[in-house]
Short mmCIF file of C-alpha atoms and ligand atoms in Angstrom, two decimals:
data_model
loop_
_atom_site.label_atom_id
_atom_site.label_comp_id
_atom_site.label_asym_id
_atom_site.label_seq_id
_atom_site.Cartn_x
_atom_site.Cartn_y
_atom_site.Cartn_z
CA UNK K 1 -16.32 -154.41 -21.50
CA UNK K 2 -13.39 -154.84 -23.17
CA UNK K 3 -10.02 -152.76 -23.12
CA UNK K 4 -11.45 -150.45 -25.74
CA UNK K 5 -11.73 -146.94 -23.68
CA UNK K 6 -14.66 -146.14 -26.00
CA UNK K 7 -16.46 -148.85 -23.58
CA UNK K 8 -15.78 -146.86 -20.48
CA UNK K 9 -16.66 -143.24 -21.69
CA UNK K 10 -19.91 -141.64 -21.82
CA UNK K 11 -18.86 -140.28 -25.70
CA UNK K 12 -17.79 -143.95 -26.31
CA UNK K 13 -15.02 -142.79 -28.12
CA UNK K 14 -11.34 -143.75 -27.21
CA UNK K 15 -8.94 -146.71 -28.53
CA UNK K 16 -7.04 -149.48 -26.54
CA UNK K 17 -5.41 -149.22 -23.01
CA UNK K 18 -2.36 -151.19 -22.66
CA UNK K 19 -4.00 -152.89 -19.62
CA UNK K 20 -7.42 -151.81 -18.17
CA UNK K 21 -8.24 -152.74 -14.61
CA UNK K 22 -11.59 -152.80 -12.96
CA UNK K 23 -11.30 -152.11 -9.27
CA UNK K 24 -14.09 -153.19 -7.05
CA UNK K 25 -12.31 -154.63 -3.90
CA UNK K 26 -11.25 -151.92 -1.65
CA UNK K 27 -9.14 -154.21 0.40
CA UNK K 28 -7.28 -155.10 -2.61
CA UNK K 29 -6.14 -151.53 -3.18
CA UNK K 30 -2.65 -151.90 -1.50
CA UNK K 31 -1.57 -155.13 -3.67
CA UNK K 32 -2.82 -153.47 -6.77
CA UNK K 33 -0.98 -150.34 -6.16
CA UNK K 34 2.30 -151.96 -5.18
CA UNK K 35 1.99 -154.28 -8.77
CA UNK K 36 1.27 -150.96 -11.11
CA UNK K 37 4.33 -150.63 -13.16
CA UNK K 38 3.44 -146.71 -13.61
CA UNK K 39 0.77 -144.22 -12.37
CA UNK K 40 -2.58 -145.31 -13.42
CA UNK K 41 -5.03 -143.09 -15.59
CA UNK K 42 -8.23 -143.53 -13.01
CA UNK K 43 -11.79 -143.27 -14.49
CA UNK K 44 -15.05 -143.57 -13.20
CA UNK K 45 -17.86 -143.37 -15.61
CA UNK K 46 -15.85 -141.76 -17.99
CA UNK K 47 -18.75 -138.89 -18.35
CA UNK K 48 -16.06 -136.15 -18.53
CA UNK K 49 -13.09 -137.45 -20.46
CA UNK K 50 -11.92 -137.32 -23.77
CA UNK K 51 -9.99 -140.41 -24.57
CA UNK K 52 -7.88 -140.51 -27.81
CA UNK K 53 -8.58 -142.63 -30.78
CA UNK K 54 -4.70 -144.02 -30.44
CA UNK K 55 -5.95 -145.20 -26.86
CA UNK K 56 -3.43 -144.82 -23.75
CA UNK K 57 -0.05 -146.33 -23.28
CA UNK K 58 -0.12 -147.49 -19.83
CA UNK K 59 -2.90 -148.74 -17.19
CA UNK K 60 -6.04 -147.60 -16.67
CA UNK K 61 -7.99 -148.05 -13.45
CA UNK K 62 -11.82 -148.29 -13.64
CA UNK K 63 -12.73 -147.43 -10.44
CA UNK K 64 -15.85 -149.37 -9.47
CA UNK K 65 -15.78 -149.58 -5.64
CA UNK K 66 -19.20 -149.27 -4.16
CA UNK K 67 -20.83 -148.54 -0.65
CA UNK K 68 -22.35 -145.64 1.43
CA UNK K 69 -21.57 -145.54 5.43
CA UNK K 70 -22.93 -143.05 8.00
CA UNK K 71 -22.02 -141.36 11.15
CA UNK K 72 -23.04 -139.29 13.47
CA UNK K 73 -20.89 -135.65 13.15
CA UNK K 74 -20.60 -132.64 15.57
CA UNK K 75 -23.28 -130.60 16.39
CA UNK K 76 -26.04 -132.82 15.14
CA UNK K 77 -24.81 -133.16 11.66
CA UNK K 78 -24.44 -136.67 9.93
CA UNK K 79 -21.44 -137.87 8.02
CA UNK K 80 -21.71 -139.80 5.02
CA UNK K 81 -18.76 -141.63 3.66
CA UNK K 82 -19.05 -142.80 0.18
CA UNK K 83 -16.50 -145.36 -1.65
CA UNK K 84 -15.16 -143.65 -4.50
CA UNK K 85 -16.85 -145.81 -7.38
CA UNK K 86 -20.17 -145.33 -5.52
CA UNK K 87 -22.37 -143.61 -8.41
CA UNK K 88 -22.96 -139.81 -7.24
CA UNK K 89 -26.87 -140.58 -8.20
CA UNK K 90 -26.94 -143.15 -5.74
CA UNK K 91 -25.30 -140.94 -2.90
CA UNK K 92 -27.33 -137.81 -3.77
CA UNK K 93 -30.78 -140.48 -3.66
CA UNK K 94 -29.42 -141.67 -0.48
CA UNK K 95 -29.10 -138.29 1.50
CA UNK K 96 -32.43 -137.13 0.06
CA UNK K 97 -33.96 -140.56 1.01
CA UNK K 98 -32.51 -139.87 4.58
CA UNK K 99 -33.49 -136.55 5.00
CA UNK K 100 -30.12 -135.29 4.94
CA UNK K 101 -29.51 -131.62 3.35
CA UNK K 102 -26.14 -130.67 1.34
CA UNK K 103 -26.04 -132.21 -2.00
CA UNK K 104 -29.70 -132.54 -3.25
CA UNK K 105 -29.62 -129.95 -6.25
CA UNK K 106 -26.42 -132.25 -7.36
CA UNK K 107 -29.23 -134.97 -8.76
CA UNK K 108 -28.72 -135.72 -12.07
CA UNK K 109 -24.91 -135.33 -12.41
CA UNK K 110 -23.46 -138.41 -14.04
CA UNK K 111 -20.45 -139.98 -12.59
CA UNK K 112 -18.93 -141.27 -9.23
CA UNK K 113 -18.42 -140.02 -5.62
CA UNK K 114 -14.77 -140.24 -6.41
CA UNK K 115 -14.77 -138.00 -9.45
CA UNK K 116 -17.07 -135.38 -8.10
CA UNK K 117 -13.97 -133.68 -5.99
CA UNK K 118 -12.13 -133.50 -9.31
CA UNK K 119 -13.77 -130.73 -10.99
CA UNK K 120 -15.53 -130.00 -7.69
CA UNK K 121 -18.92 -130.97 -9.51
CA UNK K 122 -21.74 -128.60 -9.02
CA UNK K 123 -25.11 -127.42 -10.27
CA UNK K 124 -27.72 -124.81 -9.15
CA UNK K 125 -25.63 -123.31 -6.56
CA UNK K 126 -24.46 -126.07 -4.82
CA UNK K 127 -20.91 -127.92 -5.29
CA UNK K 128 -19.47 -130.85 -3.29
CA UNK K 129 -16.63 -128.66 -1.92
CA UNK K 130 -19.69 -127.19 -0.04
CA UNK K 131 -19.96 -130.14 2.27
CA UNK K 132 -16.87 -132.26 2.02
CA UNK K 133 -14.68 -132.52 5.14
CA UNK K 134 -12.14 -134.76 4.25
CA UNK K 135 -11.36 -137.75 1.53
CA UNK K 136 -9.08 -140.39 1.28
CA UNK K 137 -6.46 -140.55 -1.28
CA UNK K 138 -3.74 -142.40 -2.39
CA UNK K 139 -0.63 -140.02 -3.09
CA UNK K 140 1.54 -141.74 -6.24
CA UNK K 141 3.96 -139.32 -5.41
CA UNK K 142 4.91 -140.31 -1.80
CA UNK K 143 3.30 -143.65 -2.04
CA UNK K 144 1.21 -143.17 1.01
CA UNK K 145 -2.89 -143.46 1.46
CA UNK K 146 -3.77 -140.15 3.36
CA UNK K 147 -6.77 -138.19 4.31
CA UNK K 148 -6.91 -134.71 2.87
CA UNK K 149 -9.22 -131.87 4.65
CA UNK K 150 -11.29 -129.76 2.33
CA UNK K 151 -8.90 -126.77 2.57
CA UNK K 152 -5.94 -129.19 1.03
CA UNK K 153 -7.98 -130.25 -1.68
CA UNK K 154 -7.79 -126.80 -2.94
CA UNK K 155 -11.34 -126.31 -4.24
CA UNK K 156 -12.51 -123.64 -6.67
CA UNK K 157 -14.92 -122.86 -9.61
CA UNK K 158 -15.01 -126.59 -11.06
CA UNK K 159 -11.24 -127.01 -10.07
CA UNK K 160 -9.27 -128.57 -7.50
CA UNK K 161 -5.61 -130.08 -7.07
CA UNK K 162 -6.85 -133.22 -8.65
CA UNK K 163 -7.36 -131.22 -11.69
CA UNK K 164 -4.23 -129.30 -11.54
CA UNK K 165 -2.06 -132.28 -10.57
CA UNK K 166 -3.37 -134.76 -12.82
CA UNK K 167 -2.89 -138.62 -11.85
CA UNK K 168 -0.87 -137.80 -8.69
CA UNK K 169 -3.86 -138.48 -6.60
CA UNK K 170 -6.22 -141.87 -6.67
CA UNK K 171 -9.58 -140.86 -4.36
CA UNK K 172 -10.51 -143.76 -2.74
CA UNK K 173 -13.51 -142.36 -0.68
CA UNK K 174 -15.08 -138.91 -0.02
CA UNK K 175 -16.77 -137.80 3.53
CA UNK K 176 -19.53 -135.28 3.28
CA UNK K 177 -21.20 -133.32 6.39
CA UNK K 178 -24.53 -133.30 5.89
CA UNK K 179 -27.73 -131.43 7.96
CA UNK K 180 -30.68 -133.21 9.01
CA UNK K 181 -33.60 -131.49 7.80
CA UNK K 182 -36.57 -132.27 5.90
CA UNK K 183 -35.88 -129.14 3.39
CA UNK K 184 -33.71 -128.35 0.51
CA UNK K 185 -30.97 -125.50 0.95
CA UNK K 186 -32.74 -122.30 -0.35
CA UNK K 187 -33.08 -122.28 -4.06
CA UNK K 188 -30.89 -119.58 -5.84
CA UNK K 189 -31.56 -120.67 -9.52
CA UNK K 190 -34.41 -118.39 -11.04
CA UNK K 191 -35.47 -121.01 -13.78
CA UNK K 192 -35.54 -123.82 -10.90
CA UNK K 193 -37.80 -121.72 -8.90
CA UNK K 194 -40.13 -121.11 -11.49
CA UNK K 195 -40.12 -124.61 -12.81
CA UNK K 196 -41.25 -125.65 -9.43
CA UNK K 197 -43.44 -122.59 -9.15
CA UNK K 198 -41.99 -120.92 -5.81
CA UNK K 199 -40.25 -118.04 -5.22
CA UNK K 200 -36.58 -117.87 -4.97
CA UNK K 201 -35.22 -118.41 -1.69
CA UNK K 202 -37.75 -121.19 -1.22
CA UNK K 203 -37.18 -124.31 0.67
CA UNK K 204 -38.91 -127.09 -0.79
CA UNK K 205 -38.96 -130.32 0.80
CA UNK K 206 -35.84 -132.48 -0.04
CA UNK K 207 -37.54 -134.93 -2.64
CA UNK K 208 -39.48 -132.05 -4.45
CA UNK K 209 -36.22 -130.31 -4.59
CA UNK K 210 -34.54 -133.27 -6.19
CA UNK K 211 -37.33 -134.19 -8.43
CA UNK K 212 -37.53 -130.47 -9.83
CA UNK K 213 -33.86 -130.27 -10.67
CA UNK K 214 -34.46 -133.73 -12.62
CA UNK K 215 -37.16 -132.29 -14.24
CA UNK K 216 -35.04 -128.69 -14.89
CA UNK K 217 -32.36 -130.59 -16.17
CA UNK K 218 -34.07 -133.15 -18.23
CA UNK K 219 -36.24 -130.04 -20.21
CA UNK K 220 -32.75 -128.14 -20.58
CA UNK K 221 -30.81 -131.36 -21.91
CA UNK K 222 -28.74 -131.70 -18.75
CA UNK K 223 -29.49 -135.42 -18.32
CA UNK K 224 -27.51 -138.13 -19.84
CA UNK K 225 -29.71 -139.65 -22.13
CA UNK K 226 -29.76 -143.87 -22.30
CA UNK K 227 -30.10 -143.44 -26.26
CA UNK K 228 -30.94 -141.14 -28.91
CA UNK K 229 -28.78 -138.51 -30.68
CA UNK K 230 -27.65 -137.00 -27.60
CA UNK K 231 -26.36 -140.23 -25.67
CA UNK K 232 -22.74 -139.96 -26.68
CA UNK K 233 -21.92 -136.55 -24.86
CA UNK K 234 -19.73 -135.26 -21.71
CA UNK K 235 -22.27 -132.54 -20.81
CA UNK K 236 -20.88 -129.10 -21.20
CA UNK K 237 -17.92 -129.00 -23.13
CA UNK K 238 -16.54 -125.62 -22.02
CA UNK K 239 -16.62 -123.99 -18.54
CA UNK K 240 -18.03 -120.50 -18.35
CA UNK K 241 -15.14 -118.07 -19.12
CA UNK K 242 -13.97 -115.42 -16.41
CA UNK K 243 -14.58 -111.98 -17.87
CA UNK K 244 -13.12 -108.58 -16.93
CA UNK K 245 -15.25 -105.62 -15.62
CA UNK K 246 -15.32 -103.98 -19.00
CA UNK K 247 -16.16 -107.21 -21.07
CA UNK K 248 -19.09 -107.94 -18.34
CA UNK K 249 -20.57 -104.61 -19.60
CA UNK K 250 -20.08 -105.02 -22.94
CA UNK K 251 -21.50 -108.87 -23.01
CA UNK K 252 -24.37 -107.46 -20.71
CA UNK K 253 -25.23 -104.79 -23.54
CA UNK K 254 -25.44 -107.54 -26.20
CA UNK K 255 -27.86 -109.36 -24.11
CA UNK K 256 -25.11 -111.76 -23.03
CA UNK K 257 -25.78 -113.34 -19.69
CA UNK K 258 -22.83 -112.82 -17.13
CA UNK K 259 -22.90 -114.19 -13.46
CA UNK K 260 -20.50 -114.16 -10.52
CA UNK K 261 -19.31 -117.22 -8.85
CA UNK K 262 -18.66 -117.82 -5.35
CA UNK K 263 -15.28 -116.69 -5.61
CA UNK K 264 -16.26 -113.19 -6.99
CA UNK K 265 -15.36 -113.92 -10.53
CA UNK K 266 -17.69 -112.55 -13.35
CA UNK K 267 -18.25 -115.37 -15.97
CA UNK K 268 -19.72 -115.36 -19.24
CA UNK K 269 -21.93 -117.90 -20.49
CA UNK K 270 -20.02 -120.25 -22.65
CA UNK K 271 -23.09 -121.65 -24.54
CA UNK K 272 -24.26 -118.26 -25.38
CA UNK K 273 -20.83 -117.26 -26.79
CA UNK K 274 -21.32 -120.56 -28.80
CA UNK K 275 -24.44 -119.37 -29.79
CA UNK K 276 -23.81 -116.22 -31.02
CA UNK K 277 -21.26 -117.90 -33.52
CA UNK K 278 -24.09 -119.18 -35.47
CA UNK K 279 -24.10 -122.50 -33.90
CA UNK K 280 -27.50 -123.59 -32.69
CA UNK K 281 -28.92 -126.77 -31.12
CA UNK K 282 -28.89 -129.82 -33.35
CA UNK K 283 -26.44 -128.16 -35.88
CA UNK K 284 -23.05 -130.02 -37.09
CA UNK K 285 -19.93 -128.95 -35.88
CA UNK K 286 -17.78 -131.43 -37.40
CA UNK K 287 -17.51 -134.97 -39.00
CA UNK K 288 -20.04 -137.06 -36.92
CA UNK K 289 -19.73 -133.89 -33.98
CA UNK K 290 -23.27 -131.93 -33.34
CA UNK K 291 -24.48 -129.61 -30.93
CA UNK K 292 -26.81 -131.43 -29.16
CA UNK K 293 -30.81 -131.53 -29.78
CA UNK K 294 -31.38 -129.05 -26.79
CA UNK K 295 -28.35 -127.16 -26.24
CA UNK K 296 -25.23 -125.47 -28.16
CA UNK K 297 -22.99 -125.88 -24.97
CA UNK K 298 -23.38 -129.97 -24.93
CA UNK K 299 -21.32 -131.46 -28.17
CA UNK K 300 -22.39 -134.98 -28.99
CA UNK K 301 -20.54 -137.85 -30.98
CA UNK K 302 -22.54 -139.15 -33.64
CA UNK K 303 -22.46 -141.65 -36.12
CA UNK K 304 -18.44 -141.93 -37.59
CA UNK K 305 -17.33 -139.59 -34.90
CA UNK K 306 -13.62 -139.63 -33.46
CA UNK K 307 -12.08 -138.38 -30.70
CA UNK K 308 -9.73 -136.34 -32.70
CA UNK K 309 -12.96 -134.74 -34.71
CA UNK K 310 -13.97 -133.89 -31.39
CA UNK K 311 -10.78 -132.62 -29.97
CA UNK K 312 -10.56 -130.43 -33.43
CA UNK K 313 -13.79 -129.16 -32.90
CA UNK K 314 -13.06 -128.05 -29.62
CA UNK K 315 -9.94 -126.30 -30.73
CA UNK K 316 -11.79 -124.47 -33.34
CA UNK K 317 -14.79 -122.98 -31.27
CA UNK K 318 -11.89 -121.77 -28.79
CA UNK K 319 -9.99 -120.17 -31.46
CA UNK K 320 -13.51 -118.82 -32.68
CA UNK K 321 -14.87 -117.52 -29.51
CA UNK K 322 -11.48 -115.66 -29.02
CA UNK K 323 -11.34 -114.20 -32.13
CA UNK K 324 -14.78 -113.03 -32.03
CA UNK K 325 -14.79 -111.63 -28.29
CA UNK K 326 -11.34 -111.68 -26.79
CA UNK K 327 -12.35 -114.24 -24.53
CA UNK K 328 -10.54 -117.63 -24.02
CA UNK K 329 -12.87 -120.79 -23.42
CA UNK K 330 -11.30 -123.67 -21.41
CA UNK K 331 -12.75 -127.22 -22.50
CA UNK K 332 -14.20 -128.95 -19.31
CA UNK K 333 -13.22 -132.76 -20.34
CA UNK K 334 -10.24 -134.21 -19.32
CA UNK K 335 -7.66 -136.15 -21.86
CA UNK K 336 -4.55 -138.12 -20.11
CA UNK K 337 -1.43 -136.52 -19.25
C1 FAD J 1 -25.23 -135.13 -19.25
C2 FAD J 1 -23.78 -134.70 -18.31
C3 FAD J 1 -24.58 -133.75 -17.23
C4 FAD J 1 -23.00 -133.28 -16.58
N1 FAD J 1 -23.73 -132.24 -15.47
C5 FAD J 1 -22.64 -131.60 -14.97
C6 FAD J 1 -23.02 -130.71 -13.84
O1 FAD J 1 -24.04 -130.20 -13.87
N2 FAD J 1 -21.73 -130.12 -12.88
C7 FAD J 1 -20.98 -130.75 -13.39
O2 FAD J 1 -19.91 -130.46 -12.29
N3 FAD J 1 -20.29 -131.77 -14.25
C8 FAD J 1 -21.61 -132.06 -14.94
N4 FAD J 1 -20.81 -133.26 -15.93
C9 FAD J 1 -19.80 -133.61 -15.80
C10 FAD J 1 -19.45 -134.94 -15.22
O3 FAD J 1 -20.53 -135.93 -14.81
C11 FAD J 1 -18.86 -134.73 -13.76
O4 FAD J 1 -17.44 -134.15 -14.05
C12 FAD J 1 -18.56 -135.89 -12.91
O5 FAD J 1 -17.93 -135.96 -11.53
C13 FAD J 1 -17.40 -136.96 -13.66
O6 FAD J 1 -17.33 -138.24 -13.24
P1 FAD J 1 -17.03 -139.64 -13.76
O7 FAD J 1 -16.76 -140.88 -12.55
O8 FAD J 1 -17.94 -139.94 -14.90
O9 FAD J 1 -15.15 -139.11 -13.95
P2 FAD J 1 -14.71 -139.24 -15.11
O10 FAD J 1 -14.90 -138.63 -16.38
O11 FAD J 1 -14.40 -140.84 -15.39
O12 FAD J 1 -12.97 -138.80 -14.80
C14 FAD J 1 -13.01 -137.30 -14.58
C15 FAD J 1 -11.91 -137.12 -14.13
O13 FAD J 1 -11.83 -137.31 -12.90
C16 FAD J 1 -10.49 -138.08 -12.96
N5 FAD J 1 -10.78 -139.30 -11.67
C17 FAD J 1 -12.18 -139.97 -12.25
N6 FAD J 1 -11.98 -140.83 -10.56
C18 FAD J 1 -11.15 -140.59 -9.72
C19 FAD J 1 -10.60 -140.95 -8.65
N7 FAD J 1 -11.42 -141.84 -7.83
N8 FAD J 1 -9.54 -140.32 -8.10
C20 FAD J 1 -8.82 -139.67 -8.85
N9 FAD J 1 -9.06 -138.95 -10.32
C21 FAD J 1 -10.32 -139.50 -10.75
C22 FAD J 1 -10.27 -138.89 -14.48
O14 FAD J 1 -8.78 -139.00 -14.11
C23 FAD J 1 -10.58 -137.45 -15.08
O15 FAD J 1 -9.83 -136.47 -15.05
C24 FAD J 1 -21.83 -133.72 -16.50
C25 FAD J 1 -21.68 -134.61 -17.73
C26 FAD J 1 -22.94 -135.15 -18.66
C27 FAD J 1 -22.39 -136.32 -19.49
#
């Protein structure tokens, strides 16, 4: 691994960082932060970032601290703390293996435990904010390391204050409160229920639910392949956009899916909107930039791709969707600010 950001992002795009430090020993955090000449751009596995071709004029810290610990919580719950660099997949697998319910439907989301709160990572009706009680973070604004409660994280649909106040906070660990139980939370997604051959609301055994999610994600192109034409990607490139009641009615009449998020907002399907523009899975969008082989909303980098071409493609899609539907798409991957 070198100082090229392309070596630290799943799109495998991005030029050199002025300085790149891989942080593995949590005890050295105070020393590291005291020596930093500027606020760092912190990365986990780079599965939700678009790093510029020109690279980054500053310090990049790759968060690679590992470890999961467990303590008793109130009312028979169990509190699980993961260091920020622990792969989310390991954390999910650990909880499922120990009979703890609360994040089983996050199976298959790439990345680190420390990045999950940034966009309030979620899938299949569960999001990290549902079970997160506190996290430890370094506030580069005040220079202090503090514990924040869930309320202080200001979570929303695929957002939090870590996203709206970029580079202010480095998350060092996260604590989740989970329920000891052999069965998963009720299934709220129809296609997951169908693929497991159970009714909506069923509560399959934890391991079965996690395996069902993995299979469903694989079938729908939502797992990160290790190789092949879809290996370089950041998953969905746009959030499902909020729509007005009027727009929701018009979209439904045209056969477009609209769903309601926990905050009550009606959201259109970004993938459906892109497909209505004529972009189908496995079709080219720009030089080296394609829709993935299984879904239009996952845009992949192939030979000769650049971060500039990827960014231009996203801008083009935002413009085209806005012109056609009057709906503004917001990109999901972040760039350094
Ligand atoms: C195939 C695929 C499927 C995906 N499916 C989903 C899904 O179902 N649901 C979902 O929500 N997301 C999904 N994602 C997006 C992504 O995996 C998540 O957002 C994940 O949480 C990012 O983790 P990461 O470690 O790769 O973060 P990175 O991409 O490295 O960073 C993402 C952002 O978080 C910041 N950050 C990272 N670590 C820290 C830290 N310790 N402290 C402070 N800031 C930090 C970065 O600066 C950046 O702004 C998917 C991605 C792919 C490639």
